[in-house]
PDB file of C-alpha atoms in Angstrom:
ATOM      1  CA  ASP A 185       8.543 -37.017 -18.595  1.00 40.00           C
ATOM      2  CA  SER A 186       7.089 -33.828 -19.713  1.00 42.00           C
ATOM      3  CA  SER A 187       8.136 -32.078 -16.625  1.00 42.00           C
ATOM      4  CA  ALA A 188      11.804 -32.560 -17.590  1.00 40.00           C
ATOM      5  CA  ALA A 189      11.289 -30.859 -20.915  1.00 41.00           C
ATOM      6  CA  ASN A 190       9.436 -27.862 -19.484  1.00 46.00           C
ATOM      7  CA  PRO A 191      10.822 -25.345 -17.140  1.00 49.00           C
ATOM      8  CA  LEU A 192       9.632 -25.927 -13.589  1.00 51.00           C
ATOM      9  CA  PRO A 193       8.211 -23.000 -11.565  1.00 49.00           C
ATOM     10  CA  PRO A 194      10.841 -21.149  -9.497  1.00 48.00           C
ATOM     11  CA  SER A 195      10.841 -21.461  -5.815  1.00 45.00           C
ATOM     12  CA  PRO A 196       8.618 -18.632  -4.454  1.00 45.00           C
ATOM     13  CA  PRO A 197      10.413 -15.920  -2.505  1.00 44.00           C
ATOM     14  CA  SER A 198      10.448 -16.049   1.247  1.00 39.00           C
ATOM     15  CA  ALA A 199       7.272 -14.861   2.827  1.00 38.00           C
ATOM     16  CA  THR A 200       9.203 -12.646   5.286  1.00 38.00           C
ATOM     17  CA  ARG A 201      12.103 -10.356   5.060  1.00 39.00           C
ATOM     18  CA  ASP A 202      14.531  -9.149   7.587  1.00 41.00           C
ATOM     19  CA  ALA A 203      13.537  -5.629   6.638  1.00 43.00           C
ATOM     20  CA  PRO A 204      11.381  -3.936   3.927  1.00 46.00           C
ATOM     21  CA  MET A 205      13.321  -3.917   0.724  1.00 46.00           C
ATOM     22  CA  ALA A 206      14.231  -0.364  -0.579  1.00 45.00           C
ATOM     23  CA  PRO A 207      14.029  -0.296  -4.318  1.00 46.00           C
ATOM     24  CA  ASP A 208      17.126   0.896  -6.126  1.00 66.00           C
ATOM     25  CA  ASN A 209      16.975   3.971  -8.238  1.00 73.00           C
ATOM     26  CA  GLU A 210      16.039   2.117 -11.434  1.00 75.00           C
ATOM     27  CA  LYS A 211      13.091   0.511  -9.630  1.00 75.00           C
ATOM     28  CA  ARG A 212      12.050   3.660  -7.805  1.00 77.00           C
ATOM     29  CA  LYS A 213      11.732   5.457 -11.180  1.00 81.00           C
ATOM     30  CA  ARG A 214       9.916   2.500 -12.840  1.00 81.00           C
ATOM     31  CA  TYR A 215       7.490   2.124  -9.921  1.00 85.00           C
ATOM     32  CA  ASP A 216       7.235   5.810  -8.878  1.00 84.00           C
ATOM     33  CA  ARG A 217       3.382   6.135  -9.140  1.00 85.00           C
ATOM     34  CA  GLN A 218       2.547   3.035  -7.221  1.00 88.00           C
ATOM     35  CA  LEU A 219       5.180   3.632  -4.472  1.00 83.00           C
ATOM     36  CA  ARG A 220       3.199   6.838  -3.897  1.00 81.00           C
ATOM     37  CA  LEU A 221       0.178   4.735  -3.386  1.00 81.00           C
ATOM     38  CA  TRP A 222       1.379   1.859  -1.302  1.00 82.00           C
ATOM     39  CA  GLY A 223       4.864   2.759  -0.198  1.00 80.00           C
ATOM     40  CA  GLU A 224       8.011   0.630  -0.245  1.00 82.00           C
ATOM     41  CA  HIS A 225       6.440  -1.744   2.295  1.00 81.00           C
ATOM     42  CA  GLY A 226       3.617  -2.447  -0.102  1.00 84.00           C
ATOM     43  CA  GLN A 227       6.036  -2.894  -2.994  1.00 88.00           C
ATOM     44  CA  ALA A 228       8.064  -5.414  -0.986  1.00 87.00           C
ATOM     45  CA  ALA A 229       4.880  -7.377  -0.368  1.00 87.00           C
ATOM     46  CA  MET A 230       4.161  -7.308  -4.033  1.00 89.00           C
ATOM     47  CA  GLU A 231       7.535  -8.518  -4.895  1.00 92.00           C
ATOM     48  CA  ASP A 232       7.071 -11.410  -2.463  1.00 93.00           C
ATOM     49  CA  CYS A 233       4.072 -12.578  -4.277  1.00 94.00           C
ATOM     50  CA  SER A 234       4.148 -15.620  -6.643  1.00 96.00           C
ATOM     51  CA  VAL A 235       1.154 -16.041  -8.980  1.00 97.00           C
ATOM     52  CA  CYS A 236       0.039 -19.141 -10.893  1.00 98.00           C
ATOM     53  CA  LEU A 237      -2.039 -18.601 -14.051  1.00 98.00           C
ATOM     54  CA  LEU A 238      -4.053 -21.691 -15.211  1.00 97.00           C
ATOM     55  CA  ASN A 239      -4.436 -21.397 -19.024  1.00 96.00           C
ATOM     56  CA  GLY A 240      -2.790 -18.669 -21.001  1.00 95.00           C
ATOM     57  CA  THR A 241      -6.091 -17.314 -22.530  1.00 95.00           C
ATOM     58  CA  GLY A 242      -6.694 -13.826 -23.624  1.00 94.00           C
ATOM     59  CA  ALA A 243      -8.504 -12.852 -20.323  1.00 94.00           C
ATOM     60  CA  GLY A 244      -5.825 -14.739 -18.255  1.00 95.00           C
ATOM     61  CA  THR A 245      -2.830 -13.162 -19.803  1.00 96.00           C
ATOM     62  CA  GLU A 246      -4.423  -9.630 -19.517  1.00 95.00           C
ATOM     63  CA  ALA A 247      -5.000 -10.242 -15.754  1.00 95.00           C
ATOM     64  CA  LEU A 248      -1.439 -11.392 -15.373  1.00 96.00           C
ATOM     65  CA  LYS A 249      -0.108  -8.438 -17.344  1.00 96.00           C
ATOM     66  CA  ASN A 250      -1.637  -6.154 -14.804  1.00 95.00           C
ATOM     67  CA  LEU A 251       0.355  -7.939 -12.004  1.00 95.00           C
ATOM     68  CA  VAL A 252       3.656  -8.206 -13.924  1.00 95.00           C
ATOM     69  CA  LEU A 253       3.744  -4.473 -14.703  1.00 93.00           C
ATOM     70  CA  PRO A 254       3.690  -3.368 -11.012  1.00 93.00           C
ATOM     71  CA  GLY A 255       6.321  -5.986 -10.180  1.00 92.00           C
ATOM     72  CA  ILE A 256       5.193  -9.210  -8.669  1.00 95.00           C
ATOM     73  CA  GLY A 257       7.990 -11.531  -7.666  1.00 94.00           C
ATOM     74  CA  SER A 258       7.332 -14.385 -10.068  1.00 96.00           C
ATOM     75  CA  PHE A 259       4.565 -16.149 -12.067  1.00 97.00           C
ATOM     76  CA  THR A 260       4.055 -19.544 -13.551  1.00 97.00           C
ATOM     77  CA  VAL A 261       1.827 -20.328 -16.475  1.00 97.00           C
ATOM     78  CA  VAL A 262       0.275 -23.843 -16.601  1.00 97.00           C
ATOM     79  CA  ASP A 263      -1.244 -24.613 -19.985  1.00 97.00           C
ATOM     80  CA  GLY A 264      -1.253 -27.664 -22.069  1.00 96.00           C
ATOM     81  CA  ALA A 265      -2.696 -26.067 -25.170  1.00 96.00           C
ATOM     82  CA  VAL A 266      -0.937 -24.923 -28.306  1.00 96.00           C
ATOM     83  CA  VAL A 267      -1.498 -21.557 -30.110  1.00 96.00           C
ATOM     84  CA  THR A 268      -4.270 -21.596 -32.549  1.00 95.00           C
ATOM     85  CA  GLU A 269      -5.747 -19.245 -35.091  1.00 94.00           C
ATOM     86  CA  ALA A 270      -8.393 -18.284 -32.528  1.00 92.00           C
ATOM     87  CA  ASP A 271      -5.661 -17.189 -30.129  1.00 92.00           C
ATOM     88  CA  LEU A 272      -4.237 -14.761 -32.588  1.00 93.00           C
ATOM     89  CA  GLY A 273      -7.452 -12.929 -32.722  1.00 90.00           C
ATOM     90  CA  ASN A 274      -8.028 -12.401 -28.965  1.00 91.00           C
ATOM     91  CA  ASN A 275      -4.670 -12.727 -27.225  1.00 93.00           C
ATOM     92  CA  PHE A 276      -2.100 -10.025 -27.413  1.00 94.00           C
ATOM     93  CA  PHE A 277       0.569 -12.298 -25.994  1.00 95.00           C
ATOM     94  CA  VAL A 278       0.888 -14.700 -28.931  1.00 95.00           C
ATOM     95  CA  GLU A 279       2.362 -14.116 -32.326  1.00 94.00           C
ATOM     96  CA  GLN A 280       1.854 -15.548 -35.826  1.00 94.00           C
ATOM     97  CA  ARG A 281       5.100 -17.448 -35.733  1.00 94.00           C
ATOM     98  CA  ASP A 282       3.953 -19.209 -32.555  1.00 92.00           C
ATOM     99  CA  LEU A 283       1.194 -21.110 -34.191  1.00 94.00           C
ATOM    100  CA  ARG A 284       0.942 -24.734 -33.136  1.00 94.00           C
ATOM    101  CA  THR A 285       3.638 -24.331 -30.462  1.00 96.00           C
ATOM    102  CA  SER A 286       3.161 -24.228 -26.721  1.00 96.00           C
ATOM    103  CA  ARG A 287       0.893 -21.427 -25.678  1.00 97.00           C
ATOM    104  CA  ALA A 288       2.350 -21.418 -22.132  1.00 96.00           C
ATOM    105  CA  ALA A 289       5.790 -20.895 -23.464  1.00 96.00           C
ATOM    106  CA  CYS A 290       4.723 -18.138 -25.787  1.00 96.00           C
ATOM    107  CA  VAL A 291       2.770 -16.017 -23.257  1.00 97.00           C
ATOM    108  CA  THR A 292       5.380 -16.527 -20.639  1.00 97.00           C
ATOM    109  CA  ARG A 293       8.171 -15.150 -23.039  1.00 96.00           C
ATOM    110  CA  LEU A 294       6.056 -12.084 -23.986  1.00 96.00           C
ATOM    111  CA  LEU A 295       4.859 -11.315 -20.510  1.00 96.00           C
ATOM    112  CA  GLN A 296       8.570 -11.329 -19.262  1.00 94.00           C
ATOM    113  CA  GLU A 297       9.436  -8.653 -21.684  1.00 95.00           C
ATOM    114  CA  LEU A 298       7.134  -6.294 -19.912  1.00 94.00           C
ATOM    115  CA  ASN A 299       9.199  -6.358 -16.761  1.00 92.00           C
ATOM    116  CA  GLU A 300      12.684  -7.749 -16.530  1.00 90.00           C
ATOM    117  CA  HIS A 301      12.453  -7.729 -12.658  1.00 90.00           C
ATOM    118  CA  VAL A 302       9.817 -10.411 -12.693  1.00 94.00           C
ATOM    119  CA  SER A 303      10.685 -14.131 -12.864  1.00 95.00           C
ATOM    120  CA  GLY A 304       8.608 -16.159 -15.248  1.00 96.00           C
ATOM    121  CA  ALA A 305       8.185 -19.932 -15.910  1.00 96.00           C
ATOM    122  CA  PHE A 306       5.785 -22.325 -17.590  1.00 97.00           C
ATOM    123  CA  VAL A 307       4.543 -25.863 -17.366  1.00 97.00           C
ATOM    124  CA  ALA A 308       3.170 -27.037 -20.803  1.00 96.00           C
ATOM    125  CA  GLU A 309       0.595 -29.446 -19.256  1.00 96.00           C
ATOM    126  CA  ASP A 310      -3.022 -29.194 -18.252  1.00 96.00           C
ATOM    127  CA  ILE A 311      -3.569 -28.547 -14.610  1.00 96.00           C
ATOM    128  CA  ALA A 312      -5.265 -31.964 -14.181  1.00 95.00           C
ATOM    129  CA  GLN A 313      -2.053 -33.722 -15.422  1.00 95.00           C
ATOM    130  CA  VAL A 314       0.096 -31.582 -13.213  1.00 96.00           C
ATOM    131  CA  LEU A 315      -2.074 -32.269 -10.056  1.00 96.00           C
ATOM    132  CA  SER A 316      -2.078 -36.025 -10.747  1.00 95.00           C
ATOM    133  CA  SER A 317       1.618 -36.202 -10.710  1.00 95.00           C
ATOM    134  CA  ARG A 318       2.356 -33.470  -8.241  1.00 95.00           C
ATOM    135  CA  PRO A 319      -0.719 -32.922  -5.848  1.00 95.00           C
ATOM    136  CA  ASP A 320       1.124 -30.207  -3.936  1.00 96.00           C
ATOM    137  CA  PHE A 321       2.065 -28.190  -6.991  1.00 97.00           C
ATOM    138  CA  LEU A 322      -0.226 -25.167  -6.072  1.00 97.00           C
ATOM    139  CA  HIS A 323       0.869 -25.023  -2.366  1.00 96.00           C
ATOM    140  CA  SER A 324       3.762 -22.678  -3.016  1.00 95.00           C
ATOM    141  CA  PHE A 325       1.809 -19.876  -4.665  1.00 97.00           C
ATOM    142  CA  GLY A 326       0.380 -16.811  -3.106  1.00 94.00           C
ATOM    143  CA  LEU A 327      -2.399 -16.391  -5.711  1.00 95.00           C
ATOM    144  CA  VAL A 328      -3.983 -18.541  -8.300  1.00 97.00           C
ATOM    145  CA  ILE A 329      -5.738 -17.237 -11.365  1.00 97.00           C
ATOM    146  CA  ALA A 330      -7.850 -19.890 -13.220  1.00 97.00           C
ATOM    147  CA  THR A 331      -9.257 -19.117 -16.739  1.00 96.00           C
ATOM    148  CA  GLN A 332     -11.616 -21.245 -18.926  1.00 94.00           C
ATOM    149  CA  LEU A 333     -11.346 -24.303 -16.610  1.00 94.00           C
ATOM    150  CA  PRO A 334     -13.978 -27.076 -16.888  1.00 92.00           C
ATOM    151  CA  SER A 335     -16.121 -27.323 -13.737  1.00 92.00           C
ATOM    152  CA  ARG A 336     -14.478 -30.526 -12.456  1.00 93.00           C
ATOM    153  CA  GLU A 337     -10.929 -29.052 -12.593  1.00 95.00           C
ATOM    154  CA  LEU A 338     -11.997 -25.736 -11.221  1.00 95.00           C
ATOM    155  CA  CYS A 339     -13.692 -27.479  -8.281  1.00 94.00           C
ATOM    156  CA  GLU A 340     -10.494 -29.410  -7.531  1.00 96.00           C
ATOM    157  CA  VAL A 341      -8.317 -26.327  -7.733  1.00 96.00           C
ATOM    158  CA  ALA A 342     -10.724 -24.456  -5.551  1.00 95.00           C
ATOM    159  CA  ARG A 343     -10.604 -27.240  -2.978  1.00 95.00           C
ATOM    160  CA  ILE A 344      -6.840 -27.203  -2.885  1.00 96.00           C
ATOM    161  CA  CYS A 345      -6.700 -23.341  -2.608  1.00 96.00           C
ATOM    162  CA  ALA A 346      -9.251 -23.420   0.224  1.00 94.00           C
ATOM    163  CA  ASP A 347      -7.428 -25.938   2.117  1.00 94.00           C
ATOM    164  CA  ARG A 348      -4.159 -23.916   1.844  1.00 94.00           C
ATOM    165  CA  SER A 349      -5.823 -20.497   2.312  1.00 92.00           C
ATOM    166  CA  ILE A 350      -4.594 -19.444  -1.169  1.00 95.00           C
ATOM    167  CA  PRO A 351      -6.610 -16.703  -2.919  1.00 94.00           C
ATOM    168  CA  LEU A 352      -8.299 -17.998  -6.039  1.00 96.00           C
ATOM    169  CA  ILE A 353      -9.540 -15.847  -8.919  1.00 96.00           C
ATOM    170  CA  ALA A 354     -11.772 -17.806 -11.500  1.00 96.00           C
ATOM    171  CA  LEU A 355     -12.315 -16.100 -14.918  1.00 93.00           C
ATOM    172  CA  HIS A 356     -14.524 -17.424 -17.694  1.00 92.00           C
ATOM    173  CA  VAL A 357     -15.169 -15.344 -20.848  1.00 91.00           C
ATOM    174  CA  HIS A 358     -17.555 -16.002 -23.841  1.00 87.00           C
ATOM    175  CA  GLY A 359     -17.135 -13.177 -26.333  1.00 83.00           C
ATOM    176  CA  PHE A 360     -18.540 -10.001 -24.638  1.00 86.00           C
ATOM    177  CA  PHE A 361     -19.980 -11.995 -21.790  1.00 89.00           C
ATOM    178  CA  GLY A 362     -17.920 -13.320 -18.756  1.00 91.00           C
ATOM    179  CA  TYR A 363     -17.733 -13.641 -15.084  1.00 91.00           C
ATOM    180  CA  LEU A 364     -15.217 -13.337 -12.295  1.00 93.00           C
ATOM    181  CA  ARG A 365     -15.352 -15.131  -9.014  1.00 93.00           C
ATOM    182  CA  LEU A 366     -13.252 -14.627  -5.966  1.00 92.00           C
ATOM    183  CA  ALA A 367     -12.521 -17.221  -3.403  1.00 92.00           C
ATOM    184  CA  LEU A 368     -10.305 -16.167  -0.614  1.00 87.00           C
ATOM    185  CA  PRO A 369      -9.966 -16.418   3.111  1.00 81.00           C
ATOM    186  CA  GLU A 370     -10.747 -13.429   5.400  1.00 80.00           C
ATOM    187  CA  HIS A 371      -8.667 -10.524   4.350  1.00 76.00           C
ATOM    188  CA  VAL A 372      -8.111  -7.639   7.020  1.00 76.00           C
ATOM    189  CA  VAL A 373      -6.420  -4.438   6.063  1.00 71.00           C
ATOM    190  CA  VAL A 374      -4.158  -3.361   8.990  1.00 71.00           C
ATOM    191  CA  GLU A 375      -2.216  -0.765   7.190  1.00 68.00           C
ATOM    192  CA  SER A 376      -4.500   1.944   5.653  1.00 65.00           C
ATOM    193  CA  HIS A 377      -3.311   5.000   3.792  1.00 64.00           C
ATOM    194  CA  PRO A 378      -5.753   7.854   4.666  1.00 62.00           C
ATOM    195  CA  ALA A 379      -6.192  10.327   1.959  1.00 62.00           C
ATOM    196  CA  HIS A 380      -5.860  13.320   4.293  1.00 63.00           C
ATOM    197  CA  ALA A 381      -3.569  12.560   7.122  1.00 65.00           C
ATOM    198  CA  MET A 382      -4.024  14.710  10.194  1.00 67.00           C
ATOM    199  CA  LEU A 383      -0.431  15.666  11.361  1.00 72.00           C
ATOM    200  CA  ASP A 384      -0.094  16.166  15.100  1.00 76.00           C
ATOM    201  CA  LEU A 385       2.270  19.103  15.207  1.00 82.00           C
ATOM    202  CA  ARG A 386       1.433  19.856  18.843  1.00 83.00           C
ATOM    203  CA  VAL A 387       0.903  23.609  18.068  1.00 87.00           C
ATOM    204  CA  LEU A 388      -1.802  24.087  20.551  1.00 87.00           C
ATOM    205  CA  ALA A 389       0.017  21.960  23.171  1.00 85.00           C
ATOM    206  CA  PRO A 390       3.676  22.250  22.472  1.00 88.00           C
ATOM    207  CA  PRO A 391       6.039  20.169  24.636  1.00 88.00           C
ATOM    208  CA  ALA A 392       8.642  21.935  26.836  1.00 91.00           C
ATOM    209  CA  GLU A 393      11.484  21.139  24.522  1.00 92.00           C
ATOM    210  CA  LEU A 394       9.858  22.943  21.663  1.00 90.00           C
ATOM    211  CA  ARG A 395       8.925  25.879  23.816  1.00 90.00           C
ATOM    212  CA  SER A 396      12.540  26.140  24.903  1.00 92.00           C
ATOM    213  CA  LEU A 397      13.791  25.954  21.226  1.00 91.00           C
ATOM    214  CA  VAL A 398      11.451  28.753  20.132  1.00 91.00           C
ATOM    215  CA  ALA A 399      12.408  30.938  23.035  1.00 91.00           C
ATOM    216  CA  ASP A 400      16.188  30.445  22.641  1.00 92.00           C
ATOM    217  CA  ARG A 401      16.421  30.785  18.814  1.00 92.00           C
ATOM    218  CA  PHE A 402      13.287  32.446  17.472  1.00 93.00           C
ATOM    219  CA  ALA A 403      12.107  34.660  20.325  1.00 91.00           C
ATOM    220  CA  SER A 404      11.762  37.624  17.962  1.00 92.00           C
ATOM    221  CA  LEU A 405      11.013  36.970  14.336  1.00 92.00           C
ATOM    222  CA  ALA A 406      11.396  40.655  13.458  1.00 91.00           C
ATOM    223  CA  ALA A 407      14.902  40.711  14.678  1.00 92.00           C
ATOM    224  CA  LEU A 408      16.028  37.822  12.463  1.00 92.00           C
ATOM    225  CA  PRO A 409      18.115  38.598   9.440  1.00 93.00           C
ATOM    226  CA  ASP A 410      16.451  37.783   6.065  1.00 91.00           C
ATOM    227  CA  ALA A 411      18.582  34.738   5.493  1.00 90.00           C
ATOM    228  CA  GLU A 412      17.631  33.218   8.848  1.00 92.00           C
ATOM    229  CA  PHE A 413      13.997  34.257   8.647  1.00 92.00           C
ATOM    230  CA  SER A 414      13.546  32.454   5.314  1.00 91.00           C
ATOM    231  CA  HIS A 415      14.742  29.200   6.943  1.00 91.00           C
ATOM    232  CA  VAL A 416      12.447  29.462  10.119  1.00 93.00           C
ATOM    233  CA  PRO A 417      10.513  26.222  10.287  1.00 93.00           C
ATOM    234  CA  TYR A 418       6.897  26.811   9.543  1.00 93.00           C
ATOM    235  CA  VAL A 419       5.778  25.211  12.870  1.00 93.00           C
ATOM    236  CA  VAL A 420       7.629  27.908  14.630  1.00 94.00           C
ATOM    237  CA  LEU A 421       5.669  30.496  12.640  1.00 94.00           C
ATOM    238  CA  LEU A 422       2.550  28.862  13.621  1.00 94.00           C
ATOM    239  CA  LEU A 423       3.399  28.855  17.293  1.00 93.00           C
ATOM    240  CA  HIS A 424       4.128  32.520  17.156  1.00 94.00           C
ATOM    241  CA  ALA A 425       0.898  33.294  15.367  1.00 94.00           C
ATOM    242  CA  VAL A 426      -1.122  31.191  17.876  1.00 93.00           C
ATOM    243  CA  GLU A 427       0.653  32.785  20.884  1.00 93.00           C
ATOM    244  CA  GLU A 428      -0.222  36.288  19.462  1.00 93.00           C
ATOM    245  CA  TRP A 429      -3.803  35.424  18.884  1.00 94.00           C
ATOM    246  CA  SER A 430      -4.111  33.787  22.259  1.00 93.00           C
ATOM    247  CA  ALA A 431      -2.572  36.872  23.884  1.00 93.00           C
ATOM    248  CA  ALA A 432      -5.417  38.904  22.354  1.00 94.00           C
ATOM    249  CA  HIS A 433      -8.128  36.504  23.385  1.00 93.00           C
ATOM    250  CA  ALA A 434      -7.502  35.954  27.137  1.00 92.00           C
ATOM    251  CA  GLY A 435      -5.405  32.964  26.603  1.00 90.00           C
ATOM    252  CA  ALA A 436      -7.979  30.991  24.497  1.00 91.00           C
ATOM    253  CA  HIS A 437      -6.986  28.731  21.657  1.00 89.00           C
ATOM    254  CA  PRO A 438      -8.362  29.081  18.076  1.00 91.00           C
ATOM    255  CA  SER A 439     -10.904  26.443  17.331  1.00 87.00           C
ATOM    256  CA  SER A 440     -13.527  27.592  14.892  1.00 90.00           C
ATOM    257  CA  TYR A 441     -12.886  28.081  11.159  1.00 89.00           C
ATOM    258  CA  ALA A 442     -13.292  32.043  11.685  1.00 92.00           C
ATOM    259  CA  GLN A 443     -10.723  31.990  14.341  1.00 92.00           C
ATOM    260  CA  LYS A 444      -8.202  29.957  12.286  1.00 91.00           C
ATOM    261  CA  LYS A 445      -8.670  32.502   9.438  1.00 93.00           C
ATOM    262  CA  GLU A 446      -7.545  35.155  11.880  1.00 94.00           C
ATOM    263  CA  VAL A 447      -4.446  33.125  12.696  1.00 93.00           C
ATOM    264  CA  ARG A 448      -3.786  32.951   8.928  1.00 93.00           C
ATOM    265  CA  ALA A 449      -4.175  36.692   8.672  1.00 94.00           C
ATOM    266  CA  LEU A 450      -1.520  37.044  11.408  1.00 94.00           C
ATOM    267  CA  LEU A 451       0.858  34.688   9.414  1.00 94.00           C
ATOM    268  CA  GLU A 452       0.380  37.021   6.392  1.00 94.00           C
ATOM    269  CA  THR A 453       1.778  39.843   8.527  1.00 94.00           C
ATOM    270  CA  TYR A 454       5.045  37.966   8.843  1.00 94.00           C
ATOM    271  CA  ARG A 455       5.762  38.171   5.143  1.00 93.00           C
ATOM    272  CA  ARG A 456       8.804  40.219   4.058  1.00 92.00           C
ATOM    273  CA  PRO A 457       7.809  41.397   0.448  1.00 89.00           C
ATOM    274  CA  HIS A 458      11.417  41.933  -0.526  1.00 89.00           C
ATOM    275  CA  LEU A 459      12.288  38.254  -0.034  1.00 86.00           C
ATOM    276  CA  LEU A 460      12.080  36.128  -3.081  1.00 81.00           C
ATOM    277  CA  SER A 461      11.285  33.043  -1.237  1.00 79.00           C
ATOM    278  CA  ASP A 462       8.696  32.566   1.518  1.00 86.00           C
ATOM    279  CA  THR A 463       8.114  28.936   1.338  1.00 91.00           C
ATOM    280  CA  ASN A 464       7.844  28.705   5.144  1.00 93.00           C
ATOM    281  CA  ILE A 465       5.040  31.216   5.157  1.00 93.00           C
ATOM    282  CA  GLU A 466       3.086  29.281   2.543  1.00 93.00           C
ATOM    283  CA  GLU A 467       3.705  26.008   4.408  1.00 92.00           C
ATOM    284  CA  ALA A 468       2.339  27.628   7.602  1.00 92.00           C
ATOM    285  CA  LEU A 469      -0.836  28.833   5.764  1.00 93.00           C
ATOM    286  CA  ALA A 470      -1.404  25.404   4.189  1.00 89.00           C
ATOM    287  CA  ALA A 471      -1.058  23.615   7.592  1.00 88.00           C
ATOM    288  CA  ALA A 472      -3.161  26.261   9.628  1.00 87.00           C
ATOM    289  CA  ASN A 473      -6.531  24.445   9.376  1.00 83.00           C
ATOM    290  CA  THR A 474      -5.314  20.905  10.230  1.00 82.00           C
ATOM    291  CA  ALA A 475      -2.442  21.851  12.597  1.00 84.00           C
ATOM    292  CA  LEU A 476      -4.592  24.095  14.874  1.00 83.00           C
ATOM    293  CA  SER A 477      -6.500  21.162  16.492  1.00 75.00           C
ATOM    294  CA  ARG A 478      -5.928  19.851  20.024  1.00 71.00           C
ATOM    295  CA  PRO A 479      -4.249  16.500  19.983  1.00 65.00           C
ATOM    296  CA  GLU A 480      -6.707  13.780  20.889  1.00 72.00           C
ATOM    297  CA  PRO A 481      -7.077  10.039  20.108  1.00 75.00           C
ATOM    298  CA  SER A 482      -9.318   8.968  17.303  1.00 76.00           C
ATOM    299  CA  ARG A 483     -12.855   7.724  18.141  1.00 83.00           C
ATOM    300  CA  ALA A 484     -11.758   4.113  17.605  1.00 84.00           C
ATOM    301  CA  LEU A 485      -8.806   4.512  19.821  1.00 84.00           C
ATOM    302  CA  SER A 486     -10.887   6.375  22.461  1.00 88.00           C
ATOM    303  CA  SER A 487     -13.410   3.477  22.513  1.00 89.00           C
ATOM    304  CA  LEU A 488     -10.556   0.965  22.843  1.00 88.00           C
ATOM    305  CA  LEU A 489      -9.047   2.861  25.774  1.00 88.00           C
ATOM    306  CA  ALA A 490     -12.359   3.172  27.418  1.00 89.00           C
ATOM    307  CA  SER A 491     -13.039  -0.526  27.191  1.00 90.00           C
ATOM    308  CA  ALA A 492      -9.563  -1.337  28.559  1.00 89.00           C
ATOM    309  CA  ARG A 493      -9.972   1.231  31.361  1.00 89.00           C
ATOM    310  CA  GLY A 494     -13.259  -0.319  32.378  1.00 89.00           C
ATOM    311  CA  ARG A 495     -11.788  -3.921  32.417  1.00 88.00           C
ATOM    312  CA  LEU A 496      -8.765  -2.628  34.446  1.00 88.00           C
ATOM    313  CA  SER A 497     -11.004  -0.750  36.897  1.00 88.00           C
ATOM    314  CA  GLY A 498     -13.130  -3.995  37.395  1.00 86.00           C
ATOM    315  CA  LEU A 499     -10.000  -6.014  37.903  1.00 86.00           C
ATOM    316  CA  ALA A 500      -8.662  -3.479  40.404  1.00 85.00           C
ATOM    317  CA  ALA A 501     -11.971  -3.597  42.395  1.00 85.00           C
ATOM    318  CA  GLU A 502     -11.793  -7.376  42.535  1.00 84.00           C
ATOM    319  CA  VAL A 503      -8.195  -7.205  43.920  1.00 82.00           C
ATOM    320  CA  HIS A 504      -9.113  -4.501  46.382  1.00 82.00           C
ATOM    321  CA  ALA A 505     -12.150  -6.543  47.730  1.00 83.00           C
ATOM    322  CA  ALA A 506     -10.097  -9.767  47.908  1.00 79.00           C
ATOM    323  CA  THR A 507      -7.425  -7.886  49.821  1.00 80.00           C
ATOM    324  CA  ALA A 508      -9.922  -6.477  52.230  1.00 79.00           C
ATOM    325  CA  ARG A 509     -11.338 -10.021  52.995  1.00 80.00           C
ATOM    326  CA  GLY A 510      -7.773 -11.278  53.529  1.00 74.00           C
ATOM    327  CA  GLU A 511      -8.005 -13.519  50.488  1.00 70.00           C
ATOM    328  CA  GLU A 512      -5.417 -14.042  47.802  1.00 65.00           C
ATOM    329  CA  ALA A 513      -5.928 -11.636  44.934  1.00 54.00           C
ATOM    330  CA  PRO A 514      -7.276 -13.207  41.745  1.00 57.00           C
TER     331      PRO A 514
END
């Protein structure tokens, strides 16, 4: 039984977590750039992923490398071939001493060296052999990458993946020519990361609590000692500047770019040149353009609310009409 001689793929991580996993300091340092891109929640999803690579070819190992480095949870290489002279010329994850040994074992060993936080396993059999003895072998993976597979085997793998809604990436390379095909179910992005988030600081419509805080603690900026002034939150500076501008314009709010420039000029007058640090002034200036906007829902949310309002109004009209006729409300 070849499966007894070869490591079996590890059980994939649970698809859900009680709470997003916060990386420890070592992981945070390792994954710093990507955490900035998709956050800890995205990293937790990455670490929940289990990938199966069918055939440890040069293209396949390069694709898997780009998933191991950012920290997938685990991977399994399924490959019944041995390392040949041709592999030494096109695959970075085999070595001279690995000639005529299992290619699956070799590429798994070297890929694991890239990231000790990723679990790796291999099965030194062709996928056709594996599926004949274990038809449900692919069911536990979150992604399958198939490289240099014959058409019959690729069609069988694609059928299994389609039935289980498992994303499949098919790669085939001939020298400088190759193709990549994606077979995956509907994929909906529900957590986007806008490049320029619009923070709602409520500067033009501050809540009563914020007004009370400013009146109690920061009523007069000029009267504050230097130490206290340097720690005034920049939102408070913006509120003072907007209030001063509105008082000079019959209670109006700044809306145009030119008017916001006038507010920025007022912020500049709050500087105390003898202070070494005026970070709060710089923060207020940087936020002036985006913060001086009246809070309002996005276009998409407005459309959704309008649709819901229309449906609710229609339902209310039906209830009112039924009540007037003495009938039971729908």
